[in-house]
Amino acid sequence: MSTDDRQYDLVVWGATGFAGRLTAEYLTERYGPSTLSLALGGRDPDRLDSVAADLAARSEWDDLPTVVGDATEPESLGDIARSTRVVCTTVGPYTRYGTPLVEACVEAGTDYCDLTGEVNWMRETIDRYHDEAVEAGARIVHGCGFDSVPADIGTLLVQSHALDAFDAPCESVRIYVDDASGGVSGGTLSSMAEVFEAASTDPLARETLRNPYSLAPAGERDGVDAGAGPWPQKDRLRGVWTAPSPMAQVNERVVRRSNALLGYPWGREFRCSEVVTTGRGAEGAVTAALLTGGLGLFTAAMTVAPLRSAIRRHVFPDPGEGPSRDRIENGHFTVRVVGRGTAREGSFTVEAEFGTDLDPGYGAAARMLGESAVCLVRGDVDSSLDGGVLTPASGIGMPLVERLRDAGFTAAVSDTETPPGDAGADHG
Ligand SMILES: NC(=O)c1ccc[n+]([C@@H]2O[C@H](COP(=O)([O-])OP(=O)(O)OC[C@H]3O[C@@H](n4cnc5c(N)ncnc54)[C@H](OP(=O)(O)O)[C@@H]3O)[C@@H](O)[C@H]2O)c1
């Protein structure tokens, strides 16, 4: 279905929210009205006008159009989806508000990207809309923020390099969150709580969280890879201690889905795992134990319904609240992806470093989502999949790396060969 005659290139849906406003701000600073036909979307016309006026005053935009709808009124979402070539959405929790917009985009053949890390909801949209989205030629790309761009695109970077340099993929990759400093918003915490809520009531959500291959296509939901595991580990390859990553549950599954959607270029026995690096020696071991214990306690508390609602009410910030501008601008993150493979000449290691000097979940996520959307608008995608419920690596691919480099991200890749006879250390 051609979308060339649409009124807008891109609607930022949720522009009055914390992450949506940052995304709209980034796009209006980076792109002018002569290169991008942009509209801001939301449910409250007055607040939307005020965001539009504020962003126009800080940029070269004289006027920013707005579109009004409500996630609970599907007809309004149909109108929005038919008015634009791409929608990028930050209206979450997606489990609660996301499905009607995906449906509207699939029906209108409109490309779509979001910031979701709600793995239960991704499974729902895969099962309900993947085939229809393929048919309609609508790219529905989940996980275009801190979950899961660094892990998924970092893995693509490593594997593309391995295939170019060694004519073989890495059999395993480990994703290390080496460093991350930033804050968290009410919307993100509320979305996290929604996953625990779903797991307590919905058997499919529980199965999705249990099965490492739950986001793979139907009929391909098993395999050899169990992921990182919920305990501290001494990483043999790098000699550092690691703790479980709170994002592993989503990122590992997204990377496995990428491999499957791309037709298994990394092999059916490909393994991936994500961990948080805590350092070397006794200090690294103690930090890993403390982080593991903290994550375990938080998970246990969020599993108990009365504790979960007390934490939501009394501890989490309200929706719309988030880290200060100072914190966003002074945040940073580095994610390192290390792959191990075997070529005819011997074994090899490929390493990618991906990061930037901005808070990962907000300043950086706004750029990752904004640039994903611009890739879709421009058709700047390196993928044979022109429809379906996709991942950043399978739905957009390497052009996103180039755009993020231009936007100030580091995305570097290098390799080392292990001398013949030396099998080399594995991750651990
Ligand atoms: N993966 C990542 O890196 C990452 C980073 C940041 C955020 N996120 C995710 O992004 C989502 C948003 O986070 P946030 O902090 O921006 O949350 P937020 O500030 O609460 O924003 C939520 C947005 O949803 C809108 N909304 C709520 N109900 C609606 C409805 N019925 N119809 C239309 N719009 C509705 C809100 O509109 P009003 O302004 O009118 O209330 C607001 O614009 C969350 O799911 C979060 O987990 C992910």
Coordinates of C-alpha atoms and ligand atoms in Angstrom, one line a residue:
M1 CA 0.0 0.0 0.0
S2 CA 1.6 3.3 -1.1
T3 CA 1.8 6.0 1.6
D4 CA 3.4 8.7 -0.6
D5 CA 0.3 10.9 -0.6
R6 CA 0.0 11.1 3.2
Q7 CA -0.3 14.5 4.9
Y8 CA 2.7 14.0 7.2
D9 CA 5.9 12.1 7.1
L10 CA 5.9 11.4 10.9
V11 CA 3.6 11.8 13.9
V12 CA 5.2 11.7 17.3
W13 CA 2.3 10.2 19.3
G14 CA 2.6 11.0 23.1
A15 CA 4.4 14.4 22.6
T16 CA 3.0 15.7 25.9
G17 CA 4.6 12.9 27.9
F18 CA 8.1 12.8 29.3
A19 CA 9.9 10.7 26.6
G20 CA 7.6 11.9 23.8
R21 CA 8.4 15.6 24.4
L22 CA 12.2 14.8 24.4
T23 CA 11.8 12.9 21.1
A24 CA 9.8 15.7 19.5
E25 CA 12.4 18.2 20.8
Y26 CA 15.3 16.2 19.4
L27 CA 13.6 15.9 16.0
T28 CA 12.7 19.6 15.7
E29 CA 16.3 20.5 16.6
R30 CA 17.8 18.1 14.2
Y31 CA 15.5 18.4 11.2
G32 CA 13.8 21.4 9.7
P33 CA 10.4 21.8 8.1
S34 CA 11.9 21.7 4.7
T35 CA 13.3 18.1 5.3
L36 CA 10.6 16.5 7.5
S37 CA 6.9 16.9 7.6
L38 CA 6.3 16.4 11.3
A39 CA 3.2 16.6 13.5
L40 CA 2.8 16.2 17.3
G41 CA 0.1 13.9 18.6
G42 CA -1.7 13.5 21.9
R43 CA -5.0 13.5 23.7
D44 CA -5.1 17.0 25.3
P45 CA -5.2 19.7 22.6
D46 CA -4.3 22.5 25.0
R47 CA -1.2 20.8 26.4
L48 CA -0.3 19.7 22.9
D49 CA -0.5 23.3 21.6
S50 CA 1.7 24.5 24.4
V51 CA 4.4 21.8 23.7
A52 CA 4.2 22.7 20.0
A53 CA 4.6 26.5 20.7
D54 CA 7.5 25.8 23.0
L55 CA 9.3 23.6 20.5
A56 CA 8.7 26.0 17.7
A57 CA 10.2 28.8 19.8
R58 CA 13.4 26.8 20.3
S59 CA 13.9 25.7 16.7
E60 CA 13.6 26.8 13.1
W61 CA 10.0 25.5 13.0
D62 CA 7.4 28.4 12.7
D63 CA 4.5 26.2 13.3
L64 CA 4.2 22.5 14.4
P65 CA 0.9 20.9 13.4
T66 CA -0.9 18.8 16.0
V67 CA -3.2 15.8 15.8
V68 CA -5.5 14.8 18.6
G69 CA -6.8 11.4 19.5
D70 CA -7.2 9.0 22.4
A71 CA -5.7 5.5 22.8
T72 CA -9.1 4.3 24.0
E73 CA -10.9 5.6 20.9
P74 CA -9.7 3.4 18.0
E75 CA -11.4 5.6 15.3
S76 CA -9.3 8.5 16.3
L77 CA -6.2 6.3 15.9
G78 CA -7.3 5.2 12.5
D79 CA -7.5 8.9 11.4
I80 CA -4.0 9.5 12.7
A81 CA -2.5 6.4 11.1
R82 CA -4.0 7.3 7.7
S83 CA -2.7 10.8 7.9
T84 CA 1.0 9.9 8.1
R85 CA 3.7 7.6 6.6
V86 CA 5.2 6.8 10.0
V87 CA 4.0 7.0 13.7
C88 CA 6.5 6.9 16.5
T89 CA 4.8 6.4 19.8
T90 CA 5.8 6.9 23.5
V91 CA 2.2 6.3 24.8
G92 CA 2.8 3.7 27.5
P93 CA 2.4 1.4 29.3
Y94 CA 2.0 -0.2 26.0
T95 CA 0.3 -3.3 27.5
R96 CA -2.5 -0.9 28.5
Y97 CA -2.5 1.6 25.6
G98 CA -0.5 0.2 22.7
T99 CA -2.6 -2.4 20.9
P100 CA -5.2 -0.2 19.2
L101 CA -2.5 2.0 17.6
V102 CA -0.6 -1.1 16.3
E103 CA -3.9 -2.3 14.8
A104 CA -4.6 1.1 13.2
C105 CA -1.1 1.2 11.7
V106 CA -1.4 -2.3 10.3
E107 CA -4.8 -1.5 8.8
A108 CA -3.5 1.7 7.2
G109 CA -0.2 0.2 6.0
T110 CA 1.6 2.8 8.1
D111 CA 5.1 2.2 9.5
Y112 CA 5.5 2.4 13.2
C113 CA 8.2 2.4 15.9
D114 CA 8.1 2.6 19.7
L115 CA 10.1 2.5 23.0
T116 CA 8.5 -0.6 24.5
G117 CA 10.4 -3.0 26.7
E118 CA 7.2 -4.9 27.6
V119 CA 8.0 -8.3 26.4
N120 CA 4.5 -9.7 27.2
W121 CA 3.0 -7.1 25.0
M122 CA 5.5 -7.7 22.1
R123 CA 4.4 -11.3 22.2
E124 CA 0.8 -10.2 22.0
T125 CA 1.3 -8.0 18.9
I126 CA 3.5 -10.7 17.2
D127 CA 0.8 -13.3 17.6
R128 CA -2.0 -11.0 16.6
Y129 CA -0.6 -8.8 13.9
H130 CA 2.7 -10.1 12.4
D131 CA 1.0 -11.9 9.5
E132 CA -1.4 -9.0 8.8
A133 CA 1.5 -6.5 8.9
V134 CA 3.5 -8.6 6.4
E135 CA 0.4 -8.6 4.1
A136 CA -0.1 -4.8 4.5
G137 CA 3.6 -3.9 4.1
A138 CA 3.6 -2.2 7.5
R139 CA 6.8 -2.3 9.5
I140 CA 5.9 -2.4 13.2
V141 CA 9.3 -2.0 14.9
H142 CA 9.3 -2.5 18.7
G143 CA 12.1 -1.7 21.1
C144 CA 13.7 1.4 19.5
G145 CA 15.0 2.8 22.8
F146 CA 17.6 1.7 25.4
D147 CA 15.7 -1.5 25.2
S148 CA 16.7 -2.8 22.7
V149 CA 18.8 -0.7 20.2
P150 CA 22.2 -1.1 21.9
A151 CA 21.8 -4.9 22.3
D152 CA 20.1 -5.6 19.0
I153 CA 22.0 -3.2 16.8
G154 CA 25.3 -3.9 18.7
T155 CA 24.8 -7.6 17.9
L156 CA 24.1 -6.8 14.3
L157 CA 27.3 -4.7 14.1
V158 CA 29.3 -7.6 15.6
Q159 CA 27.8 -10.2 13.3
S160 CA 28.0 -8.2 10.1
H161 CA 31.7 -7.6 10.9
A162 CA 32.3 -11.3 11.6
L163 CA 30.6 -12.3 8.4
D164 CA 32.6 -9.7 6.4
A165 CA 36.0 -10.3 8.0
F166 CA 35.9 -14.1 8.7
D167 CA 33.1 -15.4 6.5
A168 CA 31.5 -16.9 9.6
P169 CA 29.1 -15.6 12.2
C170 CA 29.9 -15.5 15.9
E171 CA 28.4 -18.6 17.6
S172 CA 27.7 -16.5 20.8
V173 CA 27.6 -12.9 21.8
R174 CA 27.6 -11.4 25.3
I175 CA 26.1 -8.0 25.8
Y176 CA 27.8 -6.1 28.7
V177 CA 26.2 -3.0 30.1
D178 CA 29.6 -1.6 31.1
D179 CA 28.5 1.8 32.3
A180 CA 25.2 3.6 32.6
S181 CA 24.2 6.7 34.4
G182 CA 20.8 8.4 34.3
G183 CA 17.4 8.5 35.8
V184 CA 14.0 6.9 35.4
S185 CA 10.6 8.3 34.7
G186 CA 7.2 7.5 36.2
G187 CA 6.1 6.1 32.7
T188 CA 8.9 3.6 32.6
L189 CA 8.3 2.3 36.1
S190 CA 4.6 2.1 35.5
S191 CA 5.4 0.0 32.4
M192 CA 7.7 -2.3 34.3
A193 CA 4.9 -2.8 36.9
E194 CA 2.5 -3.6 34.1
V195 CA 4.7 -6.6 33.1
F196 CA 4.6 -7.9 36.6
E197 CA 0.8 -7.4 36.7
A198 CA 0.4 -9.3 33.4
A199 CA 2.6 -12.1 34.7
S200 CA 0.4 -12.5 37.8
T201 CA -2.9 -12.8 35.8
D202 CA -2.0 -14.0 32.3
P203 CA -0.6 -17.5 31.6
L204 CA 0.7 -16.4 28.2
A205 CA 2.7 -13.6 29.8
R206 CA 4.2 -16.1 32.2
E207 CA 5.1 -18.4 29.4
T208 CA 6.6 -15.5 27.5
L209 CA 8.8 -14.5 30.5
R210 CA 9.9 -18.2 31.0
N211 CA 10.7 -19.2 27.4
P212 CA 14.0 -17.6 26.1
Y213 CA 12.6 -18.0 22.5
S214 CA 9.1 -16.7 23.2
L215 CA 9.4 -13.8 20.7
A216 CA 10.6 -16.1 17.9
P217 CA 8.1 -16.8 15.1
A218 CA 5.4 -19.4 16.0
G219 CA 6.7 -22.9 15.5
E220 CA 10.3 -21.8 16.2
R221 CA 10.0 -21.2 19.9
D222 CA 12.6 -23.5 21.3
G223 CA 16.4 -23.9 21.2
V224 CA 19.6 -24.4 23.1
D225 CA 20.1 -20.9 24.5
A226 CA 19.1 -20.2 28.1
G227 CA 20.6 -16.7 28.3
A228 CA 22.7 -15.2 31.1
G229 CA 21.1 -16.6 34.2
P230 CA 20.1 -14.8 37.4
W231 CA 23.4 -15.0 39.3
P232 CA 26.8 -13.2 39.6
Q233 CA 29.4 -14.6 37.3
K234 CA 33.2 -14.2 36.7
D235 CA 33.5 -13.6 33.0
R236 CA 36.4 -15.7 31.7
L237 CA 36.8 -13.8 28.5
R238 CA 37.2 -10.3 30.0
G239 CA 38.2 -11.2 33.6
V240 CA 35.4 -9.0 35.1
W241 CA 32.6 -9.8 37.4
T242 CA 29.0 -9.5 36.2
A243 CA 25.5 -9.3 37.6
P244 CA 22.2 -10.1 35.9
S245 CA 20.9 -7.2 33.7
P246 CA 17.3 -6.1 34.4
M247 CA 16.9 -5.7 30.6
A248 CA 18.2 -9.2 29.7
Q249 CA 14.7 -10.6 29.7
V250 CA 13.7 -8.4 26.8
N251 CA 16.9 -7.7 25.0
E252 CA 18.0 -11.4 24.7
R253 CA 14.6 -12.3 23.3
V254 CA 14.6 -9.4 20.8
V255 CA 18.1 -10.4 19.6
R256 CA 16.9 -14.1 19.1
R257 CA 13.9 -12.7 17.2
S258 CA 16.2 -10.7 14.9
N259 CA 18.2 -13.8 14.1
A260 CA 15.0 -15.7 13.3
L261 CA 13.4 -13.0 11.2
L262 CA 16.6 -12.5 9.2
G263 CA 16.6 -16.2 8.4
Y264 CA 19.1 -17.5 10.9
P265 CA 22.3 -15.9 9.4
W266 CA 23.9 -16.4 12.9
G267 CA 23.0 -20.1 13.0
R268 CA 20.2 -21.9 14.8
E269 CA 22.4 -22.6 17.8
F270 CA 23.4 -19.0 18.2
R271 CA 23.5 -17.9 21.9
C272 CA 23.2 -14.4 23.4
S273 CA 23.3 -13.2 26.9
E274 CA 23.2 -9.8 28.6
V275 CA 24.9 -8.9 31.9
V276 CA 25.9 -5.8 33.9
T277 CA 29.7 -5.4 34.4
T278 CA 30.7 -4.7 38.0
G279 CA 34.5 -4.6 37.8
R280 CA 37.5 -6.7 38.8
G281 CA 38.7 -8.4 42.0
A282 CA 36.9 -8.5 45.3
E283 CA 35.2 -5.2 44.8
G284 CA 33.7 -6.4 41.5
A285 CA 32.5 -9.6 43.2
V286 CA 30.9 -7.8 46.1
T287 CA 29.2 -5.3 43.7
A288 CA 27.9 -8.1 41.6
A289 CA 26.5 -9.9 44.7
L290 CA 24.8 -6.7 45.9
L291 CA 23.3 -5.9 42.5
T292 CA 22.0 -9.5 42.1
G293 CA 20.5 -9.4 45.6
G294 CA 18.9 -6.0 45.0
L295 CA 17.4 -7.1 41.7
G296 CA 16.2 -10.3 43.3
L297 CA 14.5 -8.4 46.2
F298 CA 12.9 -5.9 43.8
T299 CA 11.6 -8.7 41.6
A300 CA 10.2 -10.6 44.6
A301 CA 8.5 -7.5 46.0
M302 CA 6.9 -6.6 42.6
T303 CA 5.6 -10.2 42.3
V304 CA 3.3 -9.7 45.4
A305 CA 0.2 -7.7 44.4
P306 CA -0.2 -5.6 47.6
L307 CA 3.5 -4.8 47.7
R308 CA 3.4 -3.9 44.0
S309 CA 0.6 -1.5 44.4
A310 CA 2.2 0.1 47.5
I311 CA 5.5 0.6 45.6
R312 CA 3.6 2.1 42.6
R313 CA 1.7 4.5 44.9
H314 CA 4.4 5.5 47.3
V315 CA 7.8 5.0 45.7
F316 CA 7.5 5.5 41.9
P317 CA 7.3 9.0 40.4
D318 CA 4.0 9.9 38.8
P319 CA 3.5 9.4 35.1
G320 CA 4.8 12.5 33.3
E321 CA 7.7 13.0 35.8
G322 CA 11.3 12.0 35.1
P323 CA 14.9 12.9 35.5
S324 CA 16.0 16.6 35.5
R325 CA 17.5 18.1 32.4
D326 CA 20.8 18.3 34.1
R327 CA 20.8 14.6 34.8
I328 CA 19.7 13.8 31.2
E329 CA 22.5 15.9 29.7
N330 CA 25.1 14.7 32.1
G331 CA 24.2 11.0 31.8
H332 CA 26.0 8.4 29.7
F333 CA 26.2 4.8 28.8
T334 CA 28.5 2.2 27.2
V335 CA 27.3 -1.2 26.0
R336 CA 29.9 -3.6 24.8
V337 CA 29.0 -6.6 22.6
V338 CA 31.6 -9.3 22.4
G339 CA 31.1 -12.2 20.0
R340 CA 33.1 -15.4 19.6
G341 CA 33.3 -17.4 16.4
T342 CA 35.2 -20.0 14.6
A343 CA 36.6 -19.6 11.1
R344 CA 38.6 -22.0 8.9
E345 CA 41.9 -20.3 10.2
G346 CA 40.9 -20.6 13.9
S347 CA 38.8 -18.8 16.4
F348 CA 38.1 -15.1 16.5
T349 CA 36.6 -12.4 18.7
V350 CA 34.6 -9.4 17.5
E351 CA 33.9 -6.5 19.8
A352 CA 31.5 -3.5 19.4
E353 CA 31.2 -0.5 21.6
F354 CA 28.0 1.4 21.5
G355 CA 27.2 4.5 23.7
T356 CA 26.8 8.2 24.1
D357 CA 27.1 11.0 26.6
L358 CA 23.4 11.3 27.4
D359 CA 21.1 9.6 29.9
P360 CA 20.4 6.2 28.3
G361 CA 16.6 6.0 28.8
Y362 CA 15.8 9.6 27.9
G363 CA 18.3 11.8 26.1
A364 CA 19.7 8.8 24.2
A365 CA 16.4 7.0 23.8
A366 CA 14.8 10.1 22.3
R367 CA 17.6 10.0 19.6
M368 CA 17.4 6.3 19.1
L369 CA 13.6 6.4 18.6
G370 CA 13.7 9.7 16.5
E371 CA 16.4 8.3 14.2
S372 CA 14.6 5.0 13.9
A373 CA 11.5 6.9 12.8
V374 CA 13.5 9.0 10.3
C375 CA 15.0 5.8 8.8
L376 CA 11.4 4.5 8.2
V377 CA 10.3 7.8 6.7
R378 CA 13.2 7.9 4.3
G379 CA 13.0 4.2 3.5
D380 CA 16.6 4.1 4.8
V381 CA 16.4 0.5 5.8
D382 CA 18.7 -2.4 5.1
S383 CA 16.2 -5.2 5.3
S384 CA 14.3 -7.4 2.9
L385 CA 11.4 -7.4 5.4
D386 CA 9.0 -4.7 4.3
G387 CA 6.3 -5.6 6.8
G388 CA 5.7 -7.5 10.0
V389 CA 6.2 -7.1 13.7
L390 CA 10.0 -6.5 13.6
T391 CA 13.0 -5.6 15.7
P392 CA 15.5 -2.7 15.1
A393 CA 18.1 -5.1 13.6
S394 CA 15.6 -6.9 11.3
G395 CA 13.3 -3.9 10.5
I396 CA 15.9 -1.1 10.0
G397 CA 19.4 -2.5 10.3
M398 CA 22.7 -0.8 9.6
P399 CA 21.4 2.6 8.4
L400 CA 20.4 3.2 12.0
V401 CA 24.0 2.8 13.1
E402 CA 25.1 5.5 10.6
R403 CA 22.4 7.9 11.7
L404 CA 23.2 7.4 15.4
R405 CA 26.9 8.0 14.7
D406 CA 25.9 11.3 13.0
A407 CA 23.8 12.1 16.1
G408 CA 26.9 11.7 18.4
F409 CA 26.9 8.0 19.3
T410 CA 29.9 5.8 19.4
A411 CA 29.4 2.7 17.4
A412 CA 32.9 1.1 16.9
V413 CA 33.8 -2.4 16.0
S414 CA 37.1 -4.3 16.0
D415 CA 38.3 -7.9 15.9
T416 CA 41.1 -10.2 17.1
E417 CA 42.1 -13.6 15.9
T418 CA 43.1 -16.3 18.3
P419 CA 46.3 -18.2 17.2
P420 CA 45.7 -21.7 15.8
G421 CA 45.8 -24.3 18.6
D422 CA 44.5 -21.8 21.2
A423 CA 40.8 -22.3 21.6
G424 CA 40.7 -19.0 23.7
A425 CA 38.5 -18.3 26.7
D426 CA 34.8 -18.4 26.5
H427 CA 32.5 -15.9 28.3
G428 CA 32.0 -17.9 31.4
Ligands
LIG1 N1 13.1 1.7 26.2 C1 13.4 2.9 26.6 O1 14.6 3.3 26.5 C2 12.4 3.8 27.2 C3 12.8 5.0 27.7 C4 11.9 5.9 28.2 C5 10.5 5.5 28.2 N2 10.2 4.3 27.7 C6 8.8 3.9 27.7 O2 8.0 4.9 27.1 C7 6.7 5.0 27.6 C8 6.4 6.4 28.1 O3 7.3 6.8 29.1 P1 7.2 8.3 29.7 O4 8.1 8.4 30.8 O5 7.2 9.2 28.6 O6 5.6 8.2 30.2 P2 4.6 9.4 30.5 O7 5.4 10.7 30.7 O8 3.6 9.0 31.5 O9 3.9 9.6 29.1 C9 2.9 8.8 28.6 C10 2.2 9.4 27.5 O10 1.0 8.6 27.2 C11 -0.1 9.5 27.0 N3 -1.3 8.9 27.3 C12 -1.7 8.2 28.4 N4 -3.0 7.8 28.2 C13 -3.4 8.1 27.0 C14 -4.5 7.9 26.2 N5 -5.6 7.3 26.7 N6 -4.6 8.4 24.9 C15 -3.5 9.0 24.4 N7 -2.4 9.3 25.1 C16 -2.3 8.8 26.4 C17 0.2 10.6 28.0 O11 -0.6 11.8 27.7 P3 -0.8 13.0 28.7 O12 0.4 13.8 28.6 O13 -2.0 13.7 28.1 O14 -1.0 12.4 30.0 C18 1.7 10.9 27.7 O15 1.8 11.6 26.6 C19 6.7 4.0 28.8 O16 6.1 2.8 28.3 C20 8.2 3.7 29.1 O17 8.4 2.4 29.6 C21 11.1 3.4 27.3

